[in-house]
Short mmCIF file of C-alpha atoms (C1' of nucleotides) in Angstrom, two decimals:
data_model
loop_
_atom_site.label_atom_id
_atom_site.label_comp_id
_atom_site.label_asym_id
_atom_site.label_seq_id
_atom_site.Cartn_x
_atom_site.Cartn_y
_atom_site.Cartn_z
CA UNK A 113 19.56 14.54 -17.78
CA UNK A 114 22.88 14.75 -19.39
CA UNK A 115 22.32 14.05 -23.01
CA UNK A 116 25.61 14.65 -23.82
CA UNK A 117 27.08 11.88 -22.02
CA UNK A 118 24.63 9.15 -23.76
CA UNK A 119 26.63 6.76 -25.49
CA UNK A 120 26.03 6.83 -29.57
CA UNK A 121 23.41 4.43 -29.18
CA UNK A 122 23.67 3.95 -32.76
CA UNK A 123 25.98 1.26 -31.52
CA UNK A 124 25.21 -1.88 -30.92
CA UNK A 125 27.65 -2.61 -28.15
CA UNK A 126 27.36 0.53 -26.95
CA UNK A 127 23.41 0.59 -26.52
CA UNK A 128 24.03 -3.01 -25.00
CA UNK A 129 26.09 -1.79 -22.42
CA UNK A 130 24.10 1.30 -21.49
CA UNK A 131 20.74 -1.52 -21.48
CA UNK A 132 22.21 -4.01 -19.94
CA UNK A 133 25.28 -2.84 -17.97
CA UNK A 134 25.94 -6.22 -15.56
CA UNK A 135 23.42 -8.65 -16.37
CA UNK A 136 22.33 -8.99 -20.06
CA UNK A 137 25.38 -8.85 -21.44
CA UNK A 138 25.77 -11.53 -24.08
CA UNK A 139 22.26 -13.12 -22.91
CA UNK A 140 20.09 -13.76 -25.66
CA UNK A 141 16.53 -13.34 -25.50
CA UNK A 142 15.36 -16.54 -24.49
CA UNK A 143 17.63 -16.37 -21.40
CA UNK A 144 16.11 -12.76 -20.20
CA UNK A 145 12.65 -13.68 -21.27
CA UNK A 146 13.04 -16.63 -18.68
CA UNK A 147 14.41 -14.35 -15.98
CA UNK A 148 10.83 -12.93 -16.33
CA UNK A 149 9.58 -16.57 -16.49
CA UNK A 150 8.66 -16.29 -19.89
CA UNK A 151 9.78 -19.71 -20.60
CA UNK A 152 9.85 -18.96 -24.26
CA UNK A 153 11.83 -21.49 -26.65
CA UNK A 154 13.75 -19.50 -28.62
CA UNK A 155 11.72 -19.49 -31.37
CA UNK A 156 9.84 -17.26 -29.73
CA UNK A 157 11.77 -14.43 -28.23
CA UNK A 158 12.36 -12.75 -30.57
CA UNK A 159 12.63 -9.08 -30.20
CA UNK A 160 12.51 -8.22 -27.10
CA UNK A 161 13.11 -4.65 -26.72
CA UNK A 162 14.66 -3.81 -24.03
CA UNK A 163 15.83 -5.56 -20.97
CA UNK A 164 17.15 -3.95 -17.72
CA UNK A 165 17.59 -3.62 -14.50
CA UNK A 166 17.79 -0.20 -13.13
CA UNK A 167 19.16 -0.14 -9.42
CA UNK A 168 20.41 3.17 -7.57
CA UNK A 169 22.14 0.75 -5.77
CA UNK A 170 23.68 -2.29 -6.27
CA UNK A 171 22.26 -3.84 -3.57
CA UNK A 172 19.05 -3.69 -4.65
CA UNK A 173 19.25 -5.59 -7.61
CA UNK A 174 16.41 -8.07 -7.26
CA UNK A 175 17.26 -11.44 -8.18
CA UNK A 176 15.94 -13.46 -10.65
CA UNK A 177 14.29 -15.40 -8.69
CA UNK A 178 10.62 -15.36 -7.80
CA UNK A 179 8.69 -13.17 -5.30
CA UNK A 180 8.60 -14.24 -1.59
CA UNK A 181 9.74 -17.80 -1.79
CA UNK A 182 12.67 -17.26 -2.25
CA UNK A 183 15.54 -16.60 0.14
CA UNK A 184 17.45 -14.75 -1.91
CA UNK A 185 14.09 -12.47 -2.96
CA UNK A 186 13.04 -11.84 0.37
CA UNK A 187 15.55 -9.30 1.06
CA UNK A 188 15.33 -7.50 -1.77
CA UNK A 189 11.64 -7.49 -1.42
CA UNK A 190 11.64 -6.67 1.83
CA UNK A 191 12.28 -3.49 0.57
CA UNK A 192 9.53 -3.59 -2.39
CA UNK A 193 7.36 -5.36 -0.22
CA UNK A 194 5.69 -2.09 1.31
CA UNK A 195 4.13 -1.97 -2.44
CA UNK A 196 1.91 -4.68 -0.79
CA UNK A 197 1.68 -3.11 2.18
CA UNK A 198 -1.71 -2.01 2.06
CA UNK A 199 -4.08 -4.42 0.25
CA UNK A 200 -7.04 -2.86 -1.09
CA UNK A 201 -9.93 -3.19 1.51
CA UNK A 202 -11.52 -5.35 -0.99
CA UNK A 203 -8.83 -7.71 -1.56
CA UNK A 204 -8.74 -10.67 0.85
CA UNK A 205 -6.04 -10.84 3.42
CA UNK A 206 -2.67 -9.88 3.73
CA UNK A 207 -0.38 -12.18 2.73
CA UNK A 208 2.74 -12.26 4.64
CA UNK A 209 3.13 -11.77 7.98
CA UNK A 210 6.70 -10.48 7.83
CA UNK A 211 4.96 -7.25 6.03
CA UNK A 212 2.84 -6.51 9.02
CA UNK A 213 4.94 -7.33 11.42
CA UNK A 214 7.28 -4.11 9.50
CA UNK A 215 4.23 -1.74 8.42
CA UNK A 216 3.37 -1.28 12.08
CA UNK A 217 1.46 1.47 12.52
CA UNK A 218 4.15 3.80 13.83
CA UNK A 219 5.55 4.54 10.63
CA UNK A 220 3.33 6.27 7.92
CA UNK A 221 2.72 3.43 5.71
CA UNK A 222 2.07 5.57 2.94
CA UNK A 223 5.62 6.90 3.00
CA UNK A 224 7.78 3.97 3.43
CA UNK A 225 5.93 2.85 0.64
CA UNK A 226 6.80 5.84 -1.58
CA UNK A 227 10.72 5.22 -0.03
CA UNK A 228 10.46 1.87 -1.26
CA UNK A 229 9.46 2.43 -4.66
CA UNK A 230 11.80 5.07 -5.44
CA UNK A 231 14.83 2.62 -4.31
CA UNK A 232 13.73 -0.20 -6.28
CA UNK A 233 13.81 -0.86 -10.00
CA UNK A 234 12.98 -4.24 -10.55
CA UNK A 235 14.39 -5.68 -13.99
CA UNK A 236 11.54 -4.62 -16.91
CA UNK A 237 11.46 -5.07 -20.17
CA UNK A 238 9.55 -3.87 -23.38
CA UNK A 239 8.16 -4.49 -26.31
CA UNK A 240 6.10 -3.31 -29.13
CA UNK A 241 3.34 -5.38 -30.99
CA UNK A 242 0.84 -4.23 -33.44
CA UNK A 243 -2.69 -4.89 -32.32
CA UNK A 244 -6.24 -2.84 -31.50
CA UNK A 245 -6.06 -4.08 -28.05
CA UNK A 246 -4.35 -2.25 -25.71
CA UNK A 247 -4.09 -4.62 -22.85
CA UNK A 248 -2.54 -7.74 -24.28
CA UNK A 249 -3.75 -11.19 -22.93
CA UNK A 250 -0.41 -12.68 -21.99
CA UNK A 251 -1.76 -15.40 -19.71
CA UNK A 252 -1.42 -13.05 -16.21
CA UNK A 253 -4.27 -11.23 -14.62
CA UNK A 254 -3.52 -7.16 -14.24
CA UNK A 255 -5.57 -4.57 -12.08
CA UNK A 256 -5.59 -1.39 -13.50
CA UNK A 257 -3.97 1.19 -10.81
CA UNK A 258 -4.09 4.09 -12.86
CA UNK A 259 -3.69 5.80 -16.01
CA UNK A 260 -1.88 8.97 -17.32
CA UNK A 261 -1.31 11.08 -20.18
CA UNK A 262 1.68 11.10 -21.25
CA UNK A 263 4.27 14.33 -22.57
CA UNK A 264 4.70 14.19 -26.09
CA UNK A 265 2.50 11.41 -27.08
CA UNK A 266 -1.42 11.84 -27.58
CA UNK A 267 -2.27 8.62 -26.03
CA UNK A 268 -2.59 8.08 -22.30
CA UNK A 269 -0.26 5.53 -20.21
CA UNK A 270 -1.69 3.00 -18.34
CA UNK A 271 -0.34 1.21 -15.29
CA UNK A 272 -1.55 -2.42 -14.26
CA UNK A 273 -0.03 -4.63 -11.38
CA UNK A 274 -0.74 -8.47 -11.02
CA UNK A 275 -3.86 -9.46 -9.33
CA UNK A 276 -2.10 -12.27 -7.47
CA UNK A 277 -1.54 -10.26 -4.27
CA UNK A 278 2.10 -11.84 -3.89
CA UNK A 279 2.78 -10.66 -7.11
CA UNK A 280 4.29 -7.03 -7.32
CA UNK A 281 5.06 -7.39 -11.09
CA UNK A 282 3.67 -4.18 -12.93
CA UNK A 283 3.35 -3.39 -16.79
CA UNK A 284 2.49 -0.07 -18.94
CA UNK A 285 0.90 -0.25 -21.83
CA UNK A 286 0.77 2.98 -24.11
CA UNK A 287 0.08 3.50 -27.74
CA UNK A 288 3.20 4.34 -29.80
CA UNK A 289 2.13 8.41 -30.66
CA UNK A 290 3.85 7.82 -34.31
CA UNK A 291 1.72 4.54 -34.94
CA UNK A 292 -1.07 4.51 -32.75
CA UNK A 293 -1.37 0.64 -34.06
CA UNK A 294 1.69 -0.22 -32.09
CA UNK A 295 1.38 -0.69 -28.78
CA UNK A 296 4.17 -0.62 -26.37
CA UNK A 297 4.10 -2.60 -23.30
CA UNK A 298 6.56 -2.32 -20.58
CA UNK A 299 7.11 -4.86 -18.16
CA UNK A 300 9.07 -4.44 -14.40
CA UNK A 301 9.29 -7.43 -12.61
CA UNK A 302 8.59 -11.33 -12.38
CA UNK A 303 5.66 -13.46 -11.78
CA UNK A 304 6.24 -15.84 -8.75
CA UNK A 305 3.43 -17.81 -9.96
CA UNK A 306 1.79 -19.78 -12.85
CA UNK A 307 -0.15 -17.83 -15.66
CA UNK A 308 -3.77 -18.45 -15.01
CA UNK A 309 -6.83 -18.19 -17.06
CA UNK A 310 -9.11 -15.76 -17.92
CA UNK A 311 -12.74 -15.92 -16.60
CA UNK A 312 -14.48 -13.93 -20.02
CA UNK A 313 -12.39 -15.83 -22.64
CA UNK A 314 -10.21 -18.79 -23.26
CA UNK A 315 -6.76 -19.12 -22.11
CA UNK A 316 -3.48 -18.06 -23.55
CA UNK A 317 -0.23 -17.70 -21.85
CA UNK A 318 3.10 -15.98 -22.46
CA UNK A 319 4.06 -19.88 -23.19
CA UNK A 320 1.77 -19.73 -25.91
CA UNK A 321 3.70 -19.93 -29.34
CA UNK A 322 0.97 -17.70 -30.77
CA UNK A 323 0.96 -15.40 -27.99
CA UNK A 324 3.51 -12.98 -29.64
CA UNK A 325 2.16 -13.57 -33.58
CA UNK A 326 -1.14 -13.39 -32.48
CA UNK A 327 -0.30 -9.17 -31.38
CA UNK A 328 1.29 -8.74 -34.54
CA UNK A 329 4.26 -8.92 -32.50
CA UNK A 330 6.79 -6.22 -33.78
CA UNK A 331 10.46 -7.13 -32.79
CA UNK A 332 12.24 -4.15 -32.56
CA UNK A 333 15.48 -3.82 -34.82
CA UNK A 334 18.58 -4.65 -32.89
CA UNK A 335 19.69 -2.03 -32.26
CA UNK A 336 17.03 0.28 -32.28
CA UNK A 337 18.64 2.90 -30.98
CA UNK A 338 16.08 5.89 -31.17
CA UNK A 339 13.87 3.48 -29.06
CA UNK A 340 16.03 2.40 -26.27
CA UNK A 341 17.23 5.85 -26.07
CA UNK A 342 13.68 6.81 -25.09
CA UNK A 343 13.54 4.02 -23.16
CA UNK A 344 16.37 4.71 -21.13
CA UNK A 345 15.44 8.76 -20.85
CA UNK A 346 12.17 7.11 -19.50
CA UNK A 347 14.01 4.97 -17.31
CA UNK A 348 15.94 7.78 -16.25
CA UNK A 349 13.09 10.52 -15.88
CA UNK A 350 14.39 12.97 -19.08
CA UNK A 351 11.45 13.73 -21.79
CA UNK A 352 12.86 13.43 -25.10
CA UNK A 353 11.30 15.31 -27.80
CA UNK A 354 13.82 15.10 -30.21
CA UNK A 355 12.17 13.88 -33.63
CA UNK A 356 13.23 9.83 -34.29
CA UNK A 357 13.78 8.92 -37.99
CA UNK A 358 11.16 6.04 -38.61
CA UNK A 359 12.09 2.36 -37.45
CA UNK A 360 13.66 0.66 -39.50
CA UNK A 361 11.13 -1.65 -40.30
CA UNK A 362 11.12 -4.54 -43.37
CA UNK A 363 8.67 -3.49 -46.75
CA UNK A 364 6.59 -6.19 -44.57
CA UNK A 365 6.33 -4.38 -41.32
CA UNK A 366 9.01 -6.27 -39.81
CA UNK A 367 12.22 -5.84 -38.09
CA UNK A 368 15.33 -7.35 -39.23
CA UNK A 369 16.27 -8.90 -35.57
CA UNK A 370 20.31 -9.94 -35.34
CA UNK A 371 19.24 -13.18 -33.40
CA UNK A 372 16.25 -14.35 -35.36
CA UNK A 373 16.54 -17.27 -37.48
CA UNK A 374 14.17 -18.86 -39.89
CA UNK A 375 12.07 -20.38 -38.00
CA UNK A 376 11.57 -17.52 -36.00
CA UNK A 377 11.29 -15.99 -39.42
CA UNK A 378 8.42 -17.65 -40.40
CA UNK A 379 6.60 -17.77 -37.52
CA UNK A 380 7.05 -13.49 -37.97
CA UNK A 381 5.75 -13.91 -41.51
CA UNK A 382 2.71 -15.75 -40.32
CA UNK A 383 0.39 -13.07 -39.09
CA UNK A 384 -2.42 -14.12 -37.45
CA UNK A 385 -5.30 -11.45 -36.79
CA UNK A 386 -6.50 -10.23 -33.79
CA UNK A 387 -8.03 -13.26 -32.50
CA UNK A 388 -7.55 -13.94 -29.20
CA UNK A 389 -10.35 -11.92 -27.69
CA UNK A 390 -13.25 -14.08 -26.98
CA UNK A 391 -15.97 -12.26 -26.13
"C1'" DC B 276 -21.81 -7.96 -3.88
"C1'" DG B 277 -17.13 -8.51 -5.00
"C1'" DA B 278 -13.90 -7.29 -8.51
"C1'" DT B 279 -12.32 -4.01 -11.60
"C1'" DT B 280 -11.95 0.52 -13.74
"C1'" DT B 281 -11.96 5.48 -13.63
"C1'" DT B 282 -10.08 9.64 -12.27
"C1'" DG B 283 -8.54 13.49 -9.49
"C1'" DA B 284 -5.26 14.19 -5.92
"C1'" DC B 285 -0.97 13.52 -4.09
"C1'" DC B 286 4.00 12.70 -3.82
"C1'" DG B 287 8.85 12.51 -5.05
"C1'" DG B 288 12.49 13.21 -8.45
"C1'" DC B 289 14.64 16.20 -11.40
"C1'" DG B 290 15.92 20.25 -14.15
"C1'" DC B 291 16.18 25.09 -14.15
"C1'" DG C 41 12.77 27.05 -4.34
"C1'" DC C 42 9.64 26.28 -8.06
"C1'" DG C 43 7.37 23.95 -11.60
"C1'" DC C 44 6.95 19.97 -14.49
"C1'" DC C 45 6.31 15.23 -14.93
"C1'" DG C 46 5.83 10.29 -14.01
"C1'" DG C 47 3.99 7.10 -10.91
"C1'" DT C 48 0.76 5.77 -7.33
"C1'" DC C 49 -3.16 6.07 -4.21
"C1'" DA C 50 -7.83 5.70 -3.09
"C1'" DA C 51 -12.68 6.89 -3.31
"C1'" DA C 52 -16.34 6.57 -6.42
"C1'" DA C 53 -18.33 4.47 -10.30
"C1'" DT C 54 -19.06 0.62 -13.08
"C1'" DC C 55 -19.30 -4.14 -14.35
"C1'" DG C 56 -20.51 -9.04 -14.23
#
DNA sequence: CGATTTTGACCGGCGC
DNA sequence: GCGCCGGTCAAAATCG
């Protein structure tokens, strides 16, 4: 796209603006992390990378509300909701009648589907944490839809969606190519429902105070500009191969973060090894 | 046997 | 218009 007109992202306000043009302006973390219904005390959002919505649009901003409940939601997600159009044979019902009652079998379902997706960019997020695992437990249950290598990075992309079939929230989870350790997960939507447990190991939620520590949780520098700058040219479908100085990490492995404080700071400091997978 | 993962095919957006 | 690329679908394979 049209590098040239990217803001010098090497500014904080500037990067701010471009991330969060409307809606995260002078929000800290906590606030965004609860849009997602992360209902993190601020002790633990630290970091989050990047928060956005990305609407071609302004109508279809999705609200921060929750899925099909709501009002508000339901016209926004009347438009998503084709995602859900077509349960998986093996899944159990469909869900809302309003979705059949649209998806009649007139119009290719396929299609509208593909419409829908490409008008709506629900708000996402991302973050980086250190850890072996790939798919971090963060209290949700994800399906694996697919999974694809990626330009310039040696490690494939995957894509998950929430198993709750009201759920349309979707992450990707690839493997930083510079630090294969550091694994970047990228969230676009919210949960309209409560974190639930895990049938092959014990339970931990995004409410879980551990849950980020636990990943070797790596809050990004704020700015980091080189990131959201990918972010964004991901965002916005440009490939950047442009070479990215090293983040500006602590001697530790840490981020200086402009919001953290010292409880946050310790809670950073206290890594805990990878042990949340019960086998 | 149901749920989940794998994987090739397909589609749309975008730059050239 | 063409080709590249990211994202999704869906059938087959695998798992528990």
């Amino acid at each position: 796209m049209n590098n040239s007109e990217n803001p010098d992202l090497t500014n904080d306000s500037a990067w701010r603006e471009l991330i969060s043009p409307d809606f995260y302006d002078d929000r800290d973390t906590s606030d965004i992390l609860s849009d997602f219904n992360w209902n993190l005390h601020a002790t633990e959002t630290v970091g989050v990378l990047s928060s956005f919505t990305s609407t071609s649009t302004p109508h279809e901003l999705i609200p921060t509300s929750s899925c099909s409940s709501s009002a508000a939601a339901s016209v926004a997600l009347t438009e998503v909701s084709t995602m859900s159009h077509n349960p998986p044979a093996t899944s159990s019902s469909s869900e809302d009648p309003t979705e059949n009652s649209t998806a009649s079998a007139a119009i290719t379902p396929k299609k509208e589907k593909k419409q829908a997706q490409k008008r709506i960019r629900q708000q996402r997020f991302a973050f980086m944490t250190k850890s072996d695992v790939d798919n971090l437990e963060d209290g949700y249950r994800w399906r694996k839809y697919g999974q694809k290598a990626v330009k310039n990075s040696s490690f494939p992309r995957s894509y998950y969606r929430c198993t709750n079939s009201r759920c349309t929230v979707k992450k990707r989870v690839e493997r930083s190519s510079e630090d294969p350790s550091i694994v970047i997960t990228t969230y676009e939507g919210q949960h309209c429902h409560q974190t639930v447990g895990f049938p092959r190991g014990g339970i931990l939620t995004a409410h879980d105070p551990h849950f980020f520590t636990s990943h070797h949780y790596l809050p990004p520098p704020l700015p980091n500009p080189y990131y959201y700058q990918e972010l964004l040219h991901q965002r916005d479908g440009v490939n950047t191969s442009s070479p990215r100085p090293p983040q500006s990490t602590t001697e530790d492995g840490h981020v200086a973060v402009s919001s953290i404080n010292p409880s946050e700071e310790g809670l950073l400091g206290d890594i805990v090894p990878q042990t949340m997978r019960n086998p």
